[in-house]
Amino acid sequence: MILARLFTGGIFAENGYLAVCGETRTTLVIDPGASARDMERAIGADGLDVQAIVLTHAHLDHVEGVGRIKEATGAPIYLHAADRALYDAVQAQAAAFGLPLPSPLPPPEHEISHGDVLEFGSCALDVRHVPGHAPGHVILYSERDHLAFVGDVVFAGSIGRTDLPGGDFRTLIAGIRAQVLTLPDETRLLTGHGPETTVGNERVGNPFLTPHYGGELA
């Protein structure tokens, strides 16, 4: 069973997660942002065995804590290849928002792609590519545990912004319909900002996914 531990921080109120395999205590660190210090403390206090740092995408707020977690754990970094340019341009991203320039990030060691399975202990997460918010955005899904880490693809009542470099509204909507709304209604959606929601809630209540925008009920 995957235990999802939420950590929120920074001016963007970004949600990072520790995905802990309950049977073995092996752990994936997902999207370590401004709350990386708190994540590091929790890892040490609970004796968690971090297997990997997995990034749903490479926007500044989701990667700014990668260096801290990498230094603390030595765990390899996983990122979709289509977001590598964003990752390498993290200092330019900060400058665009008028923020202090962060230190260069350690390079990712592994590429993840649609259809990959990330195994940790006796747990696993399936990788689904959902571009539109960022070119290499992925979500991480556990059918067994009825949960998905969805980054900035979809939120409670909203979707990820598409006005940043590499964003595209139609691509994002198509990806949500193909890769999120096809999941069972009870699936928990653990989002990159704000509260968690479910597939069922967003299927009928999200204004971006219902006929308000000329679509159909999924």
PDB file of C-alpha atoms in Angstrom, residues 13-203:
ATOM      1  CA  ALA A  13       2.237  26.788  -2.427  1.00  0.00           C
ATOM      2  CA  GLU A  14       3.545  23.771  -4.323  1.00  0.00           C
ATOM      3  CA  ASN A  15       2.662  20.265  -3.157  1.00  0.00           C
ATOM      4  CA  GLY A  16       5.487  17.743  -2.991  1.00  0.00           C
ATOM      5  CA  TYR A  17       4.996  14.168  -1.830  1.00  0.00           C
ATOM      6  CA  LEU A  18       6.717  11.252  -0.230  1.00  0.00           C
ATOM      7  CA  ALA A  19       5.232   8.094  -1.725  1.00  0.00           C
ATOM      8  CA  VAL A  20       6.022   5.522   0.949  1.00  0.00           C
ATOM      9  CA  CYS A  21       5.542   1.812   0.322  1.00  0.00           C
ATOM     10  CA  GLY A  22       3.889   0.743   3.550  1.00  0.00           C
ATOM     11  CA  GLU A  23       5.153  -2.823   3.423  1.00  0.00           C
ATOM     12  CA  THR A  24       8.836  -1.949   3.015  1.00  0.00           C
ATOM     13  CA  ARG A  25       9.252   1.793   3.839  1.00  0.00           C
ATOM     14  CA  THR A  26      10.947   2.302   0.479  1.00  0.00           C
ATOM     15  CA  THR A  27      10.058   5.733  -0.852  1.00  0.00           C
ATOM     16  CA  LEU A  28       9.841   7.908  -3.927  1.00  0.00           C
ATOM     17  CA  VAL A  29      10.243  11.664  -3.507  1.00  0.00           C
ATOM     18  CA  ILE A  30       7.846  13.315  -5.947  1.00  0.00           C
ATOM     19  CA  ASP A  31       8.289  16.962  -6.972  1.00  0.00           C
ATOM     20  CA  PRO A  32      10.491  18.303  -4.164  1.00  0.00           C
ATOM     21  CA  GLY A  33       9.872  22.038  -4.216  1.00  0.00           C
ATOM     22  CA  ALA A  34      10.207  24.684  -1.529  1.00  0.00           C
ATOM     23  CA  SER A  35       9.236  22.196   1.198  1.00  0.00           C
ATOM     24  CA  ALA A  36      12.281  20.004   0.511  1.00  0.00           C
ATOM     25  CA  ARG A  37      13.800  20.826   3.899  1.00  0.00           C
ATOM     26  CA  ASP A  38      10.719  19.421   5.664  1.00  0.00           C
ATOM     27  CA  MET A  39      10.773  16.396   3.380  1.00  0.00           C
ATOM     28  CA  GLU A  40      14.424  15.795   4.241  1.00  0.00           C
ATOM     29  CA  ARG A  41      13.647  15.948   7.962  1.00  0.00           C
ATOM     30  CA  ALA A  42      10.792  13.481   7.617  1.00  0.00           C
ATOM     31  CA  ILE A  43      12.956  11.078   5.615  1.00  0.00           C
ATOM     32  CA  GLY A  44      15.596  11.118   8.340  1.00  0.00           C
ATOM     33  CA  ALA A  45      13.213  11.003  11.298  1.00  0.00           C
ATOM     34  CA  ASP A  46      11.286   8.025   9.916  1.00  0.00           C
ATOM     35  CA  GLY A  47      14.255   6.176   8.471  1.00  0.00           C
ATOM     36  CA  LEU A  48      12.792   6.063   4.976  1.00  0.00           C
ATOM     37  CA  ASP A  49      14.736   4.399   2.172  1.00  0.00           C
ATOM     38  CA  VAL A  50      14.525   6.800  -0.774  1.00  0.00           C
ATOM     39  CA  GLN A  51      14.830   4.956  -4.079  1.00  0.00           C
ATOM     40  CA  ALA A  52      14.307   7.833  -6.499  1.00  0.00           C
ATOM     41  CA  ILE A  53      13.405  11.480  -7.004  1.00  0.00           C
ATOM     42  CA  VAL A  54      10.617  11.540  -9.583  1.00  0.00           C
ATOM     43  CA  LEU A  55       9.520  14.764 -11.278  1.00  0.00           C
ATOM     44  CA  THR A  56       6.080  15.102 -12.849  1.00  0.00           C
ATOM     45  CA  HIS A  57       7.489  18.054 -14.788  1.00  0.00           C
ATOM     46  CA  ALA A  58      10.289  20.598 -14.622  1.00  0.00           C
ATOM     47  CA  HIS A  59       8.682  23.917 -13.716  1.00  0.00           C
ATOM     48  CA  LEU A  60      10.661  25.849 -11.115  1.00  0.00           C
ATOM     49  CA  ASP A  61       8.280  25.313  -8.200  1.00  0.00           C
ATOM     50  CA  HIS A  62       8.381  21.526  -8.638  1.00  0.00           C
ATOM     51  CA  VAL A  63      12.155  21.158  -8.911  1.00  0.00           C
ATOM     52  CA  GLU A  64      13.707  23.848  -6.721  1.00  0.00           C
ATOM     53  CA  GLY A  65      14.332  21.376  -3.892  1.00  0.00           C
ATOM     54  CA  VAL A  66      15.869  18.642  -6.013  1.00  0.00           C
ATOM     55  CA  GLY A  67      19.434  19.533  -5.057  1.00  0.00           C
ATOM     56  CA  ARG A  68      18.706  19.305  -1.320  1.00  0.00           C
ATOM     57  CA  ILE A  69      17.037  15.895  -1.607  1.00  0.00           C
ATOM     58  CA  LYS A  70      19.737  14.623  -3.944  1.00  0.00           C
ATOM     59  CA  GLU A  71      22.464  15.682  -1.525  1.00  0.00           C
ATOM     60  CA  ALA A  72      20.651  14.152   1.446  1.00  0.00           C
ATOM     61  CA  THR A  73      19.757  10.813  -0.125  1.00  0.00           C
ATOM     62  CA  GLY A  74      21.908  10.268  -3.203  1.00  0.00           C
ATOM     63  CA  ALA A  75      18.786   9.012  -4.975  1.00  0.00           C
ATOM     64  CA  PRO A  76      18.693   9.132  -8.799  1.00  0.00           C
ATOM     65  CA  ILE A  77      16.518  11.730 -10.537  1.00  0.00           C
ATOM     66  CA  TYR A  78      13.838  10.682 -13.035  1.00  0.00           C
ATOM     67  CA  LEU A  79      12.412  13.109 -15.635  1.00  0.00           C
ATOM     68  CA  HIS A  80      10.654  12.851 -19.003  1.00  0.00           C
ATOM     69  CA  ALA A  81      13.006  13.787 -21.844  1.00  0.00           C
ATOM     70  CA  ALA A  82      10.625  16.404 -23.257  1.00  0.00           C
ATOM     71  CA  ASP A  83      11.061  18.488 -20.091  1.00  0.00           C
ATOM     72  CA  ARG A  84      14.851  18.384 -19.972  1.00  0.00           C
ATOM     73  CA  ALA A  85      15.149  21.814 -21.624  1.00  0.00           C
ATOM     74  CA  LEU A  86      12.897  23.333 -18.945  1.00  0.00           C
ATOM     75  CA  TYR A  87      14.914  21.612 -16.232  1.00  0.00           C
ATOM     76  CA  ASP A  88      18.206  22.936 -17.567  1.00  0.00           C
ATOM     77  CA  ALA A  89      16.699  26.446 -17.795  1.00  0.00           C
ATOM     78  CA  VAL A  90      15.616  26.626 -14.146  1.00  0.00           C
ATOM     79  CA  GLN A  91      17.589  29.847 -13.611  1.00  0.00           C
ATOM     80  CA  ALA A  92      15.861  31.483 -16.578  1.00  0.00           C
ATOM     81  CA  GLN A  93      12.509  30.358 -15.167  1.00  0.00           C
ATOM     82  CA  ALA A  94      13.294  32.091 -11.877  1.00  0.00           C
ATOM     83  CA  ALA A  95      14.377  35.259 -13.668  1.00  0.00           C
ATOM     84  CA  ALA A  96      11.098  35.327 -15.614  1.00  0.00           C
ATOM     85  CA  PHE A  97       9.205  35.510 -12.309  1.00  0.00           C
ATOM     86  CA  GLY A  98      11.620  38.024 -10.813  1.00  0.00           C
ATOM     87  CA  LEU A  99      12.851  35.502  -8.253  1.00  0.00           C
ATOM     88  CA  PRO A 100      16.392  34.958  -6.963  1.00  0.00           C
ATOM     89  CA  LEU A 101      18.401  32.668  -9.205  1.00  0.00           C
ATOM     90  CA  PRO A 102      18.682  29.150  -7.758  1.00  0.00           C
ATOM     91  CA  SER A 103      21.821  27.058  -7.937  1.00  0.00           C
ATOM     92  CA  PRO A 104      22.146  24.812 -10.995  1.00  0.00           C
ATOM     93  CA  LEU A 105      20.332  21.531 -10.490  1.00  0.00           C
ATOM     94  CA  PRO A 106      22.016  18.118 -10.532  1.00  0.00           C
ATOM     95  CA  PRO A 107      21.360  16.414 -13.878  1.00  0.00           C
ATOM     96  CA  PRO A 108      18.704  13.699 -14.140  1.00  0.00           C
ATOM     97  CA  GLU A 109      20.098  10.185 -14.400  1.00  0.00           C
ATOM     98  CA  HIS A 110      17.047   8.494 -15.887  1.00  0.00           C
ATOM     99  CA  GLU A 111      14.403   9.309 -18.479  1.00  0.00           C
ATOM    100  CA  ILE A 112      10.837   8.187 -17.887  1.00  0.00           C
ATOM    101  CA  SER A 113       8.322   7.563 -20.643  1.00  0.00           C
ATOM    102  CA  HIS A 114       4.659   6.737 -21.069  1.00  0.00           C
ATOM    103  CA  GLY A 115       4.057   3.121 -20.110  1.00  0.00           C
ATOM    104  CA  ASP A 116       6.998   2.806 -17.727  1.00  0.00           C
ATOM    105  CA  VAL A 117       6.429   1.234 -14.325  1.00  0.00           C
ATOM    106  CA  LEU A 118       8.326   2.633 -11.338  1.00  0.00           C
ATOM    107  CA  GLU A 119       8.730  -0.137  -8.775  1.00  0.00           C
ATOM    108  CA  PHE A 120       9.749   0.596  -5.192  1.00  0.00           C
ATOM    109  CA  GLY A 121       9.597  -2.129  -2.603  1.00  0.00           C
ATOM    110  CA  SER A 122       6.390  -4.082  -3.182  1.00  0.00           C
ATOM    111  CA  CYS A 123       4.672  -0.998  -4.651  1.00  0.00           C
ATOM    112  CA  ALA A 124       4.572   0.442  -8.153  1.00  0.00           C
ATOM    113  CA  LEU A 125       3.419   3.508 -10.070  1.00  0.00           C
ATOM    114  CA  ASP A 126       2.521   3.559 -13.762  1.00  0.00           C
ATOM    115  CA  VAL A 127       3.789   6.501 -15.820  1.00  0.00           C
ATOM    116  CA  ARG A 128       1.299   8.290 -18.093  1.00  0.00           C
ATOM    117  CA  HIS A 129       2.456  11.147 -20.334  1.00  0.00           C
ATOM    118  CA  VAL A 130       0.039  14.106 -20.235  1.00  0.00           C
ATOM    119  CA  PRO A 131       1.547  17.143 -22.000  1.00  0.00           C
ATOM    120  CA  GLY A 132      -0.108  20.531 -22.364  1.00  0.00           C
ATOM    121  CA  HIS A 133       0.955  22.214 -19.128  1.00  0.00           C
ATOM    122  CA  ALA A 134       4.546  21.227 -19.852  1.00  0.00           C
ATOM    123  CA  PRO A 135       5.841  19.162 -22.785  1.00  0.00           C
ATOM    124  CA  GLY A 136       7.129  16.310 -20.647  1.00  0.00           C
ATOM    125  CA  HIS A 137       4.484  16.280 -17.926  1.00  0.00           C
ATOM    126  CA  VAL A 138       3.650  12.847 -16.552  1.00  0.00           C
ATOM    127  CA  ILE A 139       1.246  11.543 -13.959  1.00  0.00           C
ATOM    128  CA  LEU A 140       1.984   8.561 -11.711  1.00  0.00           C
ATOM    129  CA  TYR A 141      -0.863   6.096 -11.161  1.00  0.00           C
ATOM    130  CA  SER A 142      -1.445   3.167  -8.830  1.00  0.00           C
ATOM    131  CA  GLU A 143      -4.424   1.049  -9.806  1.00  0.00           C
ATOM    132  CA  ARG A 144      -4.061  -1.050  -6.653  1.00  0.00           C
ATOM    133  CA  ASP A 145      -4.167   1.958  -4.336  1.00  0.00           C
ATOM    134  CA  HIS A 146      -6.673   4.028  -6.341  1.00  0.00           C
ATOM    135  CA  LEU A 147      -4.484   7.120  -6.455  1.00  0.00           C
ATOM    136  CA  ALA A 148      -2.598   9.246  -8.947  1.00  0.00           C
ATOM    137  CA  PHE A 149       0.015  11.944  -8.460  1.00  0.00           C
ATOM    138  CA  VAL A 150      -1.104  14.387 -11.147  1.00  0.00           C
ATOM    139  CA  GLY A 151       1.220  17.364 -10.721  1.00  0.00           C
ATOM    140  CA  ASP A 152      -0.244  20.397 -12.487  1.00  0.00           C
ATOM    141  CA  VAL A 153      -2.400  18.552 -15.024  1.00  0.00           C
ATOM    142  CA  VAL A 154      -5.672  18.917 -13.140  1.00  0.00           C
ATOM    143  CA  PHE A 155      -6.761  20.494  -9.866  1.00  0.00           C
ATOM    144  CA  ALA A 156      -9.925  20.535  -7.792  1.00  0.00           C
ATOM    145  CA  GLY A 157     -12.203  22.485 -10.141  1.00  0.00           C
ATOM    146  CA  SER A 158      -9.449  23.633 -12.466  1.00  0.00           C
ATOM    147  CA  ILE A 159      -6.597  22.589 -14.760  1.00  0.00           C
ATOM    148  CA  GLY A 160      -2.956  23.531 -15.215  1.00  0.00           C
ATOM    149  CA  ARG A 161      -2.131  26.812 -16.892  1.00  0.00           C
ATOM    150  CA  THR A 162      -1.158  26.601 -20.550  1.00  0.00           C
ATOM    151  CA  ASP A 163       0.381  30.038 -21.145  1.00  0.00           C
ATOM    152  CA  LEU A 164       3.924  29.083 -20.156  1.00  0.00           C
ATOM    153  CA  PRO A 165       6.519  27.949 -22.736  1.00  0.00           C
ATOM    154  CA  GLY A 166       5.541  24.580 -24.158  1.00  0.00           C
ATOM    155  CA  GLY A 167       1.942  24.818 -22.951  1.00  0.00           C
ATOM    156  CA  ASP A 168      -1.079  24.107 -25.133  1.00  0.00           C
ATOM    157  CA  PHE A 169      -4.716  24.152 -24.005  1.00  0.00           C
ATOM    158  CA  ARG A 170      -6.129  21.641 -26.509  1.00  0.00           C
ATOM    159  CA  THR A 171      -3.289  19.220 -25.883  1.00  0.00           C
ATOM    160  CA  LEU A 172      -3.860  19.386 -22.136  1.00  0.00           C
ATOM    161  CA  ILE A 173      -7.623  18.855 -22.383  1.00  0.00           C
ATOM    162  CA  ALA A 174      -7.118  15.886 -24.712  1.00  0.00           C
ATOM    163  CA  GLY A 175      -4.567  14.404 -22.327  1.00  0.00           C
ATOM    164  CA  ILE A 176      -6.838  14.794 -19.316  1.00  0.00           C
ATOM    165  CA  ARG A 177      -9.678  13.071 -21.135  1.00  0.00           C
ATOM    166  CA  ALA A 178      -7.437  10.219 -22.326  1.00  0.00           C
ATOM    167  CA  GLN A 179      -5.251   9.662 -19.271  1.00  0.00           C
ATOM    168  CA  VAL A 180      -7.159  10.972 -16.236  1.00  0.00           C
ATOM    169  CA  LEU A 181     -10.886  10.695 -16.909  1.00  0.00           C
ATOM    170  CA  THR A 182     -10.431   7.091 -18.056  1.00  0.00           C
ATOM    171  CA  LEU A 183      -9.425   6.150 -14.497  1.00  0.00           C
ATOM    172  CA  PRO A 184     -12.046   4.854 -12.036  1.00  0.00           C
ATOM    173  CA  ASP A 185     -14.154   7.563 -10.409  1.00  0.00           C
ATOM    174  CA  GLU A 186     -12.879   6.712  -6.922  1.00  0.00           C
ATOM    175  CA  THR A 187      -9.253   7.403  -7.898  1.00  0.00           C
ATOM    176  CA  ARG A 188      -7.717  10.039  -5.625  1.00  0.00           C
ATOM    177  CA  LEU A 189      -5.965  12.812  -7.539  1.00  0.00           C
ATOM    178  CA  LEU A 190      -3.024  14.171  -5.543  1.00  0.00           C
ATOM    179  CA  THR A 191      -2.418  17.557  -7.087  1.00  0.00           C
ATOM    180  CA  GLY A 192       0.565  19.872  -7.405  1.00  0.00           C
ATOM    181  CA  HIS A 193      -1.330  22.752  -5.774  1.00  0.00           C
ATOM    182  CA  GLY A 194      -4.387  22.900  -3.543  1.00  0.00           C
ATOM    183  CA  PRO A 195      -6.447  20.054  -2.102  1.00  0.00           C
ATOM    184  CA  GLU A 196      -6.740  16.560  -3.479  1.00  0.00           C
ATOM    185  CA  THR A 197      -9.817  15.564  -5.432  1.00  0.00           C
ATOM    186  CA  THR A 198     -11.159  12.504  -7.272  1.00  0.00           C
ATOM    187  CA  VAL A 199     -11.708  11.554 -10.878  1.00  0.00           C
ATOM    188  CA  GLY A 200     -15.453  11.382 -10.252  1.00  0.00           C
ATOM    189  CA  ASN A 201     -15.597  14.893  -8.833  1.00  0.00           C
ATOM    190  CA  GLU A 202     -13.696  16.385 -11.759  1.00  0.00           C
ATOM    191  CA  ARG A 203     -15.621  14.419 -14.356  1.00  0.00           C
TER     192      ARG A 203
END
